[in-house]
mmCIF file of C-alpha atoms in Angstrom:
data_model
loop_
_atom_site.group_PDB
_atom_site.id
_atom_site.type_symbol
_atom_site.label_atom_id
_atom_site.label_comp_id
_atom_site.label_asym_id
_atom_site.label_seq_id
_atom_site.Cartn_x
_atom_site.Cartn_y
_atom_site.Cartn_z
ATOM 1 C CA UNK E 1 -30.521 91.653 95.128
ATOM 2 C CA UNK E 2 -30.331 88.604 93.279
ATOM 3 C CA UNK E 3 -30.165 88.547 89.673
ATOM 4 C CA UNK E 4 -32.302 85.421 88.607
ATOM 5 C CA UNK E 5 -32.253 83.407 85.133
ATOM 6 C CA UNK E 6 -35.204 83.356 83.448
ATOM 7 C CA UNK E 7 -37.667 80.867 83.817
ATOM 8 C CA UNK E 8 -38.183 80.246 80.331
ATOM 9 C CA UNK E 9 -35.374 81.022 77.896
ATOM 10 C CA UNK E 10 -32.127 80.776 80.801
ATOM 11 C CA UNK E 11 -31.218 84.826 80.115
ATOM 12 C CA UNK E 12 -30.488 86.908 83.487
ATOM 13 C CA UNK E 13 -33.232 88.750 84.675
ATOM 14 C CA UNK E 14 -31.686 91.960 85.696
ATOM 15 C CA UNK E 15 -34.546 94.107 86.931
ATOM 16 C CA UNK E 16 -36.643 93.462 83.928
ATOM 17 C CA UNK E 17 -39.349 91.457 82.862
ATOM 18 C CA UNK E 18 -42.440 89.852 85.223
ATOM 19 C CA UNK E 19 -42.416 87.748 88.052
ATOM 20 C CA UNK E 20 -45.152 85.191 88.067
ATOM 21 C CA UNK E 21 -46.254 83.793 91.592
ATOM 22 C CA UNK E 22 -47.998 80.410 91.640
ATOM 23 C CA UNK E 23 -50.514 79.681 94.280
ATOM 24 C CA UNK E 24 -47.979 76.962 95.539
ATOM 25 C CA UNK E 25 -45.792 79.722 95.548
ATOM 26 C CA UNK E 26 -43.543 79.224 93.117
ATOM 27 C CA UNK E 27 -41.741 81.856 91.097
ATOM 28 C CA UNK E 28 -41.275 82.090 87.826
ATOM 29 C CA UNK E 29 -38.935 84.967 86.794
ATOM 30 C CA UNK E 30 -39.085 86.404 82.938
ATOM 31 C CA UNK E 31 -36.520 88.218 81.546
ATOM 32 C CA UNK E 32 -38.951 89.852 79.116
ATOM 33 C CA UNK E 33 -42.867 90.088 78.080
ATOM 34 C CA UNK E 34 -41.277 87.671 74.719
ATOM 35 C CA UNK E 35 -40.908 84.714 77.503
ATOM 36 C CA UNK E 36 -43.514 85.567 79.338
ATOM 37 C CA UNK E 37 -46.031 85.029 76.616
ATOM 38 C CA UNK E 38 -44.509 81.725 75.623
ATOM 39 C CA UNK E 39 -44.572 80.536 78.651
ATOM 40 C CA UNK E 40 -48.647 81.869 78.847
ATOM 41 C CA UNK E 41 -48.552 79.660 75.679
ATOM 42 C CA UNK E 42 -47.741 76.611 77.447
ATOM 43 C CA UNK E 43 -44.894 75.646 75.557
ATOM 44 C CA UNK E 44 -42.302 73.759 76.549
ATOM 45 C CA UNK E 45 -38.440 75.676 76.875
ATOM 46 C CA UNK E 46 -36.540 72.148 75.995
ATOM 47 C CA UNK E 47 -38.729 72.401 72.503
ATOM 48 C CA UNK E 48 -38.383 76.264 71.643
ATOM 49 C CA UNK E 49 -34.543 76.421 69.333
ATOM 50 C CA UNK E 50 -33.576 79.923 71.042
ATOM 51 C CA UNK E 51 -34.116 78.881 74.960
ATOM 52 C CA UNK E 52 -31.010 78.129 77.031
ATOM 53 C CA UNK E 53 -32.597 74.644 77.917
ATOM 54 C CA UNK E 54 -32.771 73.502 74.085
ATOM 55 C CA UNK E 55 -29.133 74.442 73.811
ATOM 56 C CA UNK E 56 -28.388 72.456 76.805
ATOM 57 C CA UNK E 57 -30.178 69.661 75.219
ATOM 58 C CA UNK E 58 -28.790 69.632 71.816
ATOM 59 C CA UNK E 59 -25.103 69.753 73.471
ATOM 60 C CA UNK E 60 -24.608 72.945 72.086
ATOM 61 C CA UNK E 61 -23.632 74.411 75.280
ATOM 62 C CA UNK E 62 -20.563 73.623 78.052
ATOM 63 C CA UNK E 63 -22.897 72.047 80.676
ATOM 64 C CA UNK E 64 -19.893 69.878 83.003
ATOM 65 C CA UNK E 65 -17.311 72.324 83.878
ATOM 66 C CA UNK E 66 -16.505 73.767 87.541
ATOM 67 C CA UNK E 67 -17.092 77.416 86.275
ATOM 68 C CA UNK E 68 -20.598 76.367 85.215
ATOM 69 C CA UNK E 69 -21.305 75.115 88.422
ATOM 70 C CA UNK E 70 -20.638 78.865 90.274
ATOM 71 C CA UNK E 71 -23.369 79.909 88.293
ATOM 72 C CA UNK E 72 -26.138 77.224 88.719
ATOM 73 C CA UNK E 73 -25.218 76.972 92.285
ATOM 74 C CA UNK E 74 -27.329 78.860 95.094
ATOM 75 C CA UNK E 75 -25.460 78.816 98.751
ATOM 76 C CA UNK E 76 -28.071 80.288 101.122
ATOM 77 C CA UNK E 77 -25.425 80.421 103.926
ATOM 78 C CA UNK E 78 -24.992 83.699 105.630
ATOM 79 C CA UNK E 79 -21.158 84.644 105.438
ATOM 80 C CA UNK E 80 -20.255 87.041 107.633
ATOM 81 C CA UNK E 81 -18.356 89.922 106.594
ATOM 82 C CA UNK E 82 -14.927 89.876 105.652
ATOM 83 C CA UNK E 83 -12.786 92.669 104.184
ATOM 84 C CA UNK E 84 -10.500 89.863 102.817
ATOM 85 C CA UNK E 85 -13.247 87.789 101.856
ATOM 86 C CA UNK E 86 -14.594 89.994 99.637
ATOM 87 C CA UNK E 87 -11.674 91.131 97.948
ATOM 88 C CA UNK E 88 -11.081 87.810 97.366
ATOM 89 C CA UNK E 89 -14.079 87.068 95.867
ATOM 90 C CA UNK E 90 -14.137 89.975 93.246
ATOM 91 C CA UNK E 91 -10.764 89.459 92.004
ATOM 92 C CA UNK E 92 -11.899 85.219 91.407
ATOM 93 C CA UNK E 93 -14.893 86.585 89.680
ATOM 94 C CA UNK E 94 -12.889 88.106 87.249
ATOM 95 C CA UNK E 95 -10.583 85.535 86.801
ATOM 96 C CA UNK E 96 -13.426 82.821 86.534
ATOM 97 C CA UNK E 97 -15.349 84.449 84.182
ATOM 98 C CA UNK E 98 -12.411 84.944 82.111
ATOM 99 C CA UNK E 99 -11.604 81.083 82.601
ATOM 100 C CA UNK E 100 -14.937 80.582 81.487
ATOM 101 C CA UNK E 101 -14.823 82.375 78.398
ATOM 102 C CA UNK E 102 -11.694 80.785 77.077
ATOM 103 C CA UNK E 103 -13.405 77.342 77.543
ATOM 104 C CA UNK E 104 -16.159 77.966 75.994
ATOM 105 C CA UNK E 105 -14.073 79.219 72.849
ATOM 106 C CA UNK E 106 -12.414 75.852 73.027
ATOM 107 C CA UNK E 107 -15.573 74.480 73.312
ATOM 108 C CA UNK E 108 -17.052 76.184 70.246
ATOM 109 C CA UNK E 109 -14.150 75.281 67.941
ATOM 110 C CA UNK E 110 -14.217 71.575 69.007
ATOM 111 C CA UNK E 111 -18.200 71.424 68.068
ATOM 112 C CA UNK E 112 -18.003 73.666 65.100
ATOM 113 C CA UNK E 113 -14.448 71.796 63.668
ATOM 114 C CA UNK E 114 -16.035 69.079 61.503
ATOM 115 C CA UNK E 115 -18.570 71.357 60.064
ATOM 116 C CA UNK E 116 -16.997 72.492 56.710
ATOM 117 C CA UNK E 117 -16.186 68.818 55.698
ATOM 118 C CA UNK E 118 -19.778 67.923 56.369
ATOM 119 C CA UNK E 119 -20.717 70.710 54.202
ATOM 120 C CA UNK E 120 -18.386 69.808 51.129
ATOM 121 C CA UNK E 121 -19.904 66.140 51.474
ATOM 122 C CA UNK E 122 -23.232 67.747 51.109
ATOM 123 C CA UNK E 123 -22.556 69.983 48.466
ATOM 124 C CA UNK E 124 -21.011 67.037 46.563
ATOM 125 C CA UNK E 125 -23.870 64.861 47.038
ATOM 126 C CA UNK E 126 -26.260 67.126 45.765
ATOM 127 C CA UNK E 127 -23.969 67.614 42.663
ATOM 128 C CA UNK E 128 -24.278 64.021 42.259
ATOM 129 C CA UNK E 129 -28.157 64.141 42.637
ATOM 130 C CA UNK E 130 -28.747 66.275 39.910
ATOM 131 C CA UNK E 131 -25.797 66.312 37.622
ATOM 132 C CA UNK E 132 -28.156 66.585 34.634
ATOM 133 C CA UNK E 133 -29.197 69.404 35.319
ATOM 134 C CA UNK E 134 -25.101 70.694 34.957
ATOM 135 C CA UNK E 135 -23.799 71.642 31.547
ATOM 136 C CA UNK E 136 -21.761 68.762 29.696
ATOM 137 C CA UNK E 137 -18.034 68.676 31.169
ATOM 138 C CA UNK E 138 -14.918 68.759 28.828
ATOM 139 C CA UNK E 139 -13.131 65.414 29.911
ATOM 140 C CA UNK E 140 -10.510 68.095 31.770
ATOM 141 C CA UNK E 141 -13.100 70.167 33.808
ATOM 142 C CA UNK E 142 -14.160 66.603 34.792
ATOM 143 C CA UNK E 143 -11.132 65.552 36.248
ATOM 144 C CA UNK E 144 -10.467 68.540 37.596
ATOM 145 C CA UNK E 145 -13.860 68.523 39.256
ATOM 146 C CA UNK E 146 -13.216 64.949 40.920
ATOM 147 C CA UNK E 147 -10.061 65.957 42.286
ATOM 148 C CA UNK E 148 -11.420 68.838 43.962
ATOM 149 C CA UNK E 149 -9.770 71.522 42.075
ATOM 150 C CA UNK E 150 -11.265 74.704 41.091
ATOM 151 C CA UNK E 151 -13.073 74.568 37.759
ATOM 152 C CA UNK E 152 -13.058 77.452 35.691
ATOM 153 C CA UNK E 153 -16.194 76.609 32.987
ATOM 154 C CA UNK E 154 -16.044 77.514 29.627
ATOM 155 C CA UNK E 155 -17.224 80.881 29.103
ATOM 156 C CA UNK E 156 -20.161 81.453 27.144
ATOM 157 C CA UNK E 157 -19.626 83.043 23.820
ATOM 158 C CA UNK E 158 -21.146 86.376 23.482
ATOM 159 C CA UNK E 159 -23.476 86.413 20.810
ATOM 160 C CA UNK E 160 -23.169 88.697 17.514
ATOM 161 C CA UNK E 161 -23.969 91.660 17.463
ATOM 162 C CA UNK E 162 -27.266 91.565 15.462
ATOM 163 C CA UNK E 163 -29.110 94.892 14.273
ATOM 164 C CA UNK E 164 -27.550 98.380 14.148
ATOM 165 C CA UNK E 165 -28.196 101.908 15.820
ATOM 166 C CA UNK E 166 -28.502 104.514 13.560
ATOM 167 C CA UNK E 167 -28.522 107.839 14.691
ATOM 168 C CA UNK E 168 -30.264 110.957 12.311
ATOM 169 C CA UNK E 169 -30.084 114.303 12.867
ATOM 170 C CA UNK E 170 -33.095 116.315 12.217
ATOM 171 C CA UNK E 171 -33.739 119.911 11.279
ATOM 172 C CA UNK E 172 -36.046 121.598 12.723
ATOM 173 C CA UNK E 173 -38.177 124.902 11.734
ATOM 174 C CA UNK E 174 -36.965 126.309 14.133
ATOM 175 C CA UNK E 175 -33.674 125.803 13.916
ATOM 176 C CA UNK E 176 -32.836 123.700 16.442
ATOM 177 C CA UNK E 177 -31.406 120.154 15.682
ATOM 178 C CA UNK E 178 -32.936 117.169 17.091
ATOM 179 C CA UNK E 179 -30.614 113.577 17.478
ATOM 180 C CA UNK E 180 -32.966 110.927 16.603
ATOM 181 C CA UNK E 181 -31.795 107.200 17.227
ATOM 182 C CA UNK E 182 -33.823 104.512 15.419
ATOM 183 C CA UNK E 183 -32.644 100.525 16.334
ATOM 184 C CA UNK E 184 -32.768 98.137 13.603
ATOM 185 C CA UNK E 185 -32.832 94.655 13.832
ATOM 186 C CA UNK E 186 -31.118 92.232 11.362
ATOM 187 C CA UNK E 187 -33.752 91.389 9.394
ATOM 188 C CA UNK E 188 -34.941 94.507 8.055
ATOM 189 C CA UNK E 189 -31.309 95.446 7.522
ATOM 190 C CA UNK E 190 -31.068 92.096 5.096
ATOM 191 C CA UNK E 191 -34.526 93.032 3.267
ATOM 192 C CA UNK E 192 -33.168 96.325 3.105
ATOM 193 C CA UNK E 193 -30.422 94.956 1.158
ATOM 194 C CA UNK T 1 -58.234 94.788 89.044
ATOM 195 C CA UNK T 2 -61.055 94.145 91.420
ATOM 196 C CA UNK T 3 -64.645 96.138 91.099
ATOM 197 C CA UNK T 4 -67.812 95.528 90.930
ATOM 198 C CA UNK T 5 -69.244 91.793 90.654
ATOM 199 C CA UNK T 6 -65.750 90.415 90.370
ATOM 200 C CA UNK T 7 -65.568 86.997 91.710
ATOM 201 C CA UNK T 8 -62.865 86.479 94.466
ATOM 202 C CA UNK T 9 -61.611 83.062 96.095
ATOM 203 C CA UNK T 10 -61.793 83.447 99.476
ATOM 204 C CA UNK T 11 -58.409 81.953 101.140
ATOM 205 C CA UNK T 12 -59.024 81.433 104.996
ATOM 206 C CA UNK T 13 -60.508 79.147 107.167
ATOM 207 C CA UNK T 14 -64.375 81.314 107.370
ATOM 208 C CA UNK T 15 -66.484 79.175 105.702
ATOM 209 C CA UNK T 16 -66.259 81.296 102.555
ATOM 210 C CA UNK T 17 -65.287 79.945 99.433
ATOM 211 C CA UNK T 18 -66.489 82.340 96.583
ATOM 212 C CA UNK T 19 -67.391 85.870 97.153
ATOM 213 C CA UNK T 20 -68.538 88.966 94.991
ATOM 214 C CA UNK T 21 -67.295 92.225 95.501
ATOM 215 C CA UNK T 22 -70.079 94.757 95.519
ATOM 216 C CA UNK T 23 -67.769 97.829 96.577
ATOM 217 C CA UNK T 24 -63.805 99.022 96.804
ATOM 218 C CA UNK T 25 -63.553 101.279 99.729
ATOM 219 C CA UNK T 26 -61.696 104.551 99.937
ATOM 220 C CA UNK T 27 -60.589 104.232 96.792
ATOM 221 C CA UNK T 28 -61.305 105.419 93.415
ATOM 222 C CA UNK T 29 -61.218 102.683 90.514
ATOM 223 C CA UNK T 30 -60.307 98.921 91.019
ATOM 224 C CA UNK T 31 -59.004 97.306 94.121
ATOM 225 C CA UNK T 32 -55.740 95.688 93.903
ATOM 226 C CA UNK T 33 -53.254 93.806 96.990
ATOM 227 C CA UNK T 34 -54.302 95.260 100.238
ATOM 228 C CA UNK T 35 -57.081 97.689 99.468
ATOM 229 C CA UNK T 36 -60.594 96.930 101.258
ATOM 230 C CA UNK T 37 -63.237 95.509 99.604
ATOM 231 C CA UNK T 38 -66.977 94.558 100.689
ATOM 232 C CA UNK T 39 -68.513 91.242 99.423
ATOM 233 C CA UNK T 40 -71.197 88.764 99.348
ATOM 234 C CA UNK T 41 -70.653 85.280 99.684
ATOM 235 C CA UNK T 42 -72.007 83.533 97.210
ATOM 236 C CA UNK T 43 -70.118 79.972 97.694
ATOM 237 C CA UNK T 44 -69.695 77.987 100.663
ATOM 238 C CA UNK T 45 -66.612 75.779 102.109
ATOM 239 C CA UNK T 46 -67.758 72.632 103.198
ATOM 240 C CA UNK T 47 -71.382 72.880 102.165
ATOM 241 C CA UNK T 48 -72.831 69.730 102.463
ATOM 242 C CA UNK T 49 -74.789 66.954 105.138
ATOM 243 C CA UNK T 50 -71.301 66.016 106.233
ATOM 244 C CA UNK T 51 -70.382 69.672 107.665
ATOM 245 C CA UNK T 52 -73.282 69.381 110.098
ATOM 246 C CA UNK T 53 -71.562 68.457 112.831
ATOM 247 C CA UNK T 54 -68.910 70.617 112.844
ATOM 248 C CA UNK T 55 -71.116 73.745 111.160
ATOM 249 C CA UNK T 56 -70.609 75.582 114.250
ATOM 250 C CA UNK T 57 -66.612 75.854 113.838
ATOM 251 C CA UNK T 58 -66.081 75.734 109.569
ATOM 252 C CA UNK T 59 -68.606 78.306 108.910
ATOM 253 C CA UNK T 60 -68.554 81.778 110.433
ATOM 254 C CA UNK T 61 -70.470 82.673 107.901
ATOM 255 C CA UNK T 62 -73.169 82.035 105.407
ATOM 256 C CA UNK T 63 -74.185 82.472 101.552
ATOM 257 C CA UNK T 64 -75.612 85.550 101.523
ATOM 258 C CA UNK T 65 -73.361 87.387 103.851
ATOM 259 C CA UNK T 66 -72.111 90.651 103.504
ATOM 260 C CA UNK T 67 -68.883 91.334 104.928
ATOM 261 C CA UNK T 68 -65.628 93.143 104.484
ATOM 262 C CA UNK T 69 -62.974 91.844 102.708
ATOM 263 C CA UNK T 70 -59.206 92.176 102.194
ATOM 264 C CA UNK T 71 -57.379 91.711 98.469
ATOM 265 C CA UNK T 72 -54.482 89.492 99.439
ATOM 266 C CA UNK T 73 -53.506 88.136 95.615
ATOM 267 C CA UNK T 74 -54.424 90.020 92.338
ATOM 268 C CA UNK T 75 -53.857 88.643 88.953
ATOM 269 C CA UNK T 76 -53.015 92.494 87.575
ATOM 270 C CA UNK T 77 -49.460 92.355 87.441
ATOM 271 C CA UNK T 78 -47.999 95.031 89.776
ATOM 272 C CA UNK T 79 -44.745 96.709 90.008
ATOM 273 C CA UNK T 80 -42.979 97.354 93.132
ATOM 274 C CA UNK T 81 -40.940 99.944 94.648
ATOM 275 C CA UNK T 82 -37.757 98.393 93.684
ATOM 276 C CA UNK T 83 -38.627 97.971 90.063
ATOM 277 C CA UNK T 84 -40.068 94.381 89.451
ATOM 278 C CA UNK T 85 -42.952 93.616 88.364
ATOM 279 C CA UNK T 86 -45.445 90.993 89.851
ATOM 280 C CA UNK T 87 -48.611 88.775 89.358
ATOM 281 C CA UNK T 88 -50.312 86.139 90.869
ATOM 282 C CA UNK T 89 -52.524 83.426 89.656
ATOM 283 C CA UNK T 90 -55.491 84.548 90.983
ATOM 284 C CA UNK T 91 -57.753 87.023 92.991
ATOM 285 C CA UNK T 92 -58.362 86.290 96.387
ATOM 286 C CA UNK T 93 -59.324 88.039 99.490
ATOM 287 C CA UNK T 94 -59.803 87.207 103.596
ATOM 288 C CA UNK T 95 -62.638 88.239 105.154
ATOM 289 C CA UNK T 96 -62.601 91.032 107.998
ATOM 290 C CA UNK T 97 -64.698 92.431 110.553
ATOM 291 C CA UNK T 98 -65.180 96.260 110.995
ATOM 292 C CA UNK T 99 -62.978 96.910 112.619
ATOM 293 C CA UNK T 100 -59.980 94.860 110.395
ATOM 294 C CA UNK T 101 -59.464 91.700 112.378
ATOM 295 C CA UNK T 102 -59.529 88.520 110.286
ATOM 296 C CA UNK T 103 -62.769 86.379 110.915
ATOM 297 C CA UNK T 104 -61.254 83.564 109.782
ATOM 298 C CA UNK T 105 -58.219 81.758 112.186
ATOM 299 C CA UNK T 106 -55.716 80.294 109.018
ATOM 300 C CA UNK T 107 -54.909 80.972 105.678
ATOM 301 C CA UNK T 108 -54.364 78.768 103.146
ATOM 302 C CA UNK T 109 -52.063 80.158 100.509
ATOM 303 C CA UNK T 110 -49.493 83.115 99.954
ATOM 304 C CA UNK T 111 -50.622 86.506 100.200
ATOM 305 C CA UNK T 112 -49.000 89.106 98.387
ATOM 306 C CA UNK T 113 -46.203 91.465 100.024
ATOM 307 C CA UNK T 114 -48.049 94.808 100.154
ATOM 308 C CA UNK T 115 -49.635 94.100 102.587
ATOM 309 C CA UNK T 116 -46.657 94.835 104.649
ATOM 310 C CA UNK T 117 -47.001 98.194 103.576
ATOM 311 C CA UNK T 118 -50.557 98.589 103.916
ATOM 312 C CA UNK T 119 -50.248 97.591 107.956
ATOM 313 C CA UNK T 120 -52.577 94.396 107.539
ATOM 314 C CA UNK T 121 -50.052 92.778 109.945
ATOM 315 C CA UNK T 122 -52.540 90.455 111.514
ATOM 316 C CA UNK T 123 -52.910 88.542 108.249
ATOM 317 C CA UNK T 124 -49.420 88.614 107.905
ATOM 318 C CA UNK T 125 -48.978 86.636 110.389
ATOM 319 C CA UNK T 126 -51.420 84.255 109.829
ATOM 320 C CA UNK T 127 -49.992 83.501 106.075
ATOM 321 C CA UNK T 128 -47.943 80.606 105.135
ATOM 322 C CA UNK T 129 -45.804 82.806 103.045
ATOM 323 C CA UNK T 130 -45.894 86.211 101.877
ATOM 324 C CA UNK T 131 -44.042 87.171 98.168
#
C-alpha cells in the first residue's frame, strides 16, 4: 500500500486520518482529523506556519536535492520481480535516507548560522531605544558596555536594618511558657528613647 | 446516512435529477454505499420545451416516480476493511428496476468501492471510476 502525504500539512499518512473523494474524483488524503478540519475551513496550506507547504515557501526546507526528488516522485511502472532488485533497493533506501539526513543538518546550520548576530544587533538596538529607561553608567561600565564586554552593575546597597525583633517570654498560669515576638519599627524605638 | 426524506442526486443518464428517499430496504437504520433505497423523484434532468424532442430517450422517468434506488456516494465518512477511512462529497444514488438492473444506460461520476462487495457489478461497469 502506498503511504501518501497529506493533503494539507505534507505529513505521511500512514493508515490514519480521512480520505476525502471529490466528485471529479480527486483525493485528498489527511493525516489527521487536525488537517482535515482546516482544510473543511478553506484555508489555504501555503498560509498556515506549521504546513509542509509554508516551510517550502519560506525556504525553510531543502526543496532541490536528488534525495528530495525519490520522495516527491511517483513511477507507476510495473517492475517485475527481481531478487537482486530488491535487495538493491532496500540497502539504497537506507543509505539515501541517511544521505538525506546529513544534508539537511548542513542545511539547517547554513540557515540558522547568522541568527545569533542578528539577535545581538537587535538586542543592541533596543538598548539604544530606550536607554533611559537604564540606570546611569559609571564612565567604566560604559566602555565596557560598548566594547561588548560583560558588565557587572553596581550592586545595590542593602538597606539598614531599621526596627528590631524583640522576643518576650511569658508565664503562664499554668505553667507553661509562651515565646512572644513583637516587631518594632524605628520610629517607635526613637520615641521610645 | 441516508433515511427518510433525504435528498439524493441522482447520477445516471434516467431522467432523474433529484430524488427523495422514502425507505432503506433490508436494513435497519440509515442507508449508506450500496444498500437499496426506494425514492421519489422530485427533480427532473432536462426539464424544459427544449427536451421535447428527444423526451422519449432522456427521460425514463417522471417527477413523481417511485422507483428503487442504489446509494453509490455517501457523505458519512466510512472506514474500510483495510483501515482507511472515506467520504465523498455528496449523496447520490442510480436508479434500479426490481429486479436490480440499472434503468439508466451511463453514469456520470465515481461511485464508491463497496459496491464491489455488495455484487452491484452492473453499475460497476457502467462507472467512470470507482474509489
Amino acid at each position: 500500500m502506498r503511504i501518501d502525504p497529506c493533503s494539507f500539512c505534507g505529513r505521511p499518512t500512514y493508515i490514519k486520518g480521512i480520505t476525502f473523494v471529490r466528485n471529479d474524483a480527486k483525493c485528498f488524503r489527511f493525516c489527521r482529523s487536525k488537517c482535515h478540519k482546516n482544510f473543511k475551513a478553506k484555508r489555504l496550506p501555503r498560509k498556515v506556519r506549521w504546513t509542509q507547504a509554508h516551510r517550502m515557501k519560506a525556504g525553510k526546507q531543502m526543496i532541490v536535492d536528488s534525495t528530495v526528488q525519490f520522495a516527491a516522485s511517483r513511477r507507476n511502472v510495473p517492475v517485475r520481480y527481481n531478487r537482486e532488485l530488491v535487495s538493491q533497493t532496500v540497502r539504497a533506501m537506507g543509505r539515501i535516507s541517511e544521505i538525506r539526513a546529513r544534508r539537511e543538518r548542513a542545511f539547517y546550520k547554513k540557515r540558522i548560522s547568522g541568527k545569533r548576530a542578528q539577535e545581538v544587533i537587535e538586542n543592541r538596538k533596543l538598548v539604544a531605544q530606550s536607554e533611559h529607561l537604564l540606570p546611569r553608567l559609571q564612565e567604566k561600565e560604559m566602555r565596557a558596555f560598548d566594547t561588548g564586554d560583560s558588565v557587572v552593575l553596581r550592586a545595590k546597597q542593602k538597606s539598614k536594618v531599621f526596627g528590631t525583633e524583640r522576643k518576650k517570654l511569658r508565664a503562664r498560669i499554668d505553667g507553661s511558657v509562651e515565646e512572644v515576638s513583637q516587631q518594632t519599627d524605628g520610629f517607635n524605638d526613637i520615641d521610645m528613647g | 446516512m441516508i433515511q427518510l426524506k433525504t435528498m439524493v442526486n441522482c447520477i445516471d443518464n434516467s431522467g432523474a435529477a433529484v430524488v427523495e428517499c422514502i425507505k432503506v430496504l433490508r436494513k435497519k437504520g440509515p442507508a449508506r454505499i450500496g444498500d437499496r433505497i426506494v425514492v421519489v423523484v422530485q427533480k427532473q434532468r432536462n426539464f424544459g420545451p427544449e427536451s421535447g424532442t428527444n423526451s422519449g430517450i432522456a427521460n425514463k422517468v417522471r417527477r413523481g416516480d417511485i422507483r428503487h434506488a442504489v446509494v453509490v456516494r455517501a457523505r458519512k465518512e466510512i472506514q474500510r476493511r483495510d483501515g482507511s477511512v472515506i467520504k465523498f462529497d455528496d449523496n447520490a444514488c442510480v436508479l434500479i428496476n426490481k429486479s436490480g438492473d440499472p434503468i439508466g444506460t451511463r453514469l456520470n461520476g465515481i461511485v464508491g468501492a463497496e459496491l464491489r462487495n455488495k455484487h452491484w457489478s452492473k453499475i460497476l461497469s457502467l462507472a467512470p471510476l470507482h474509489l
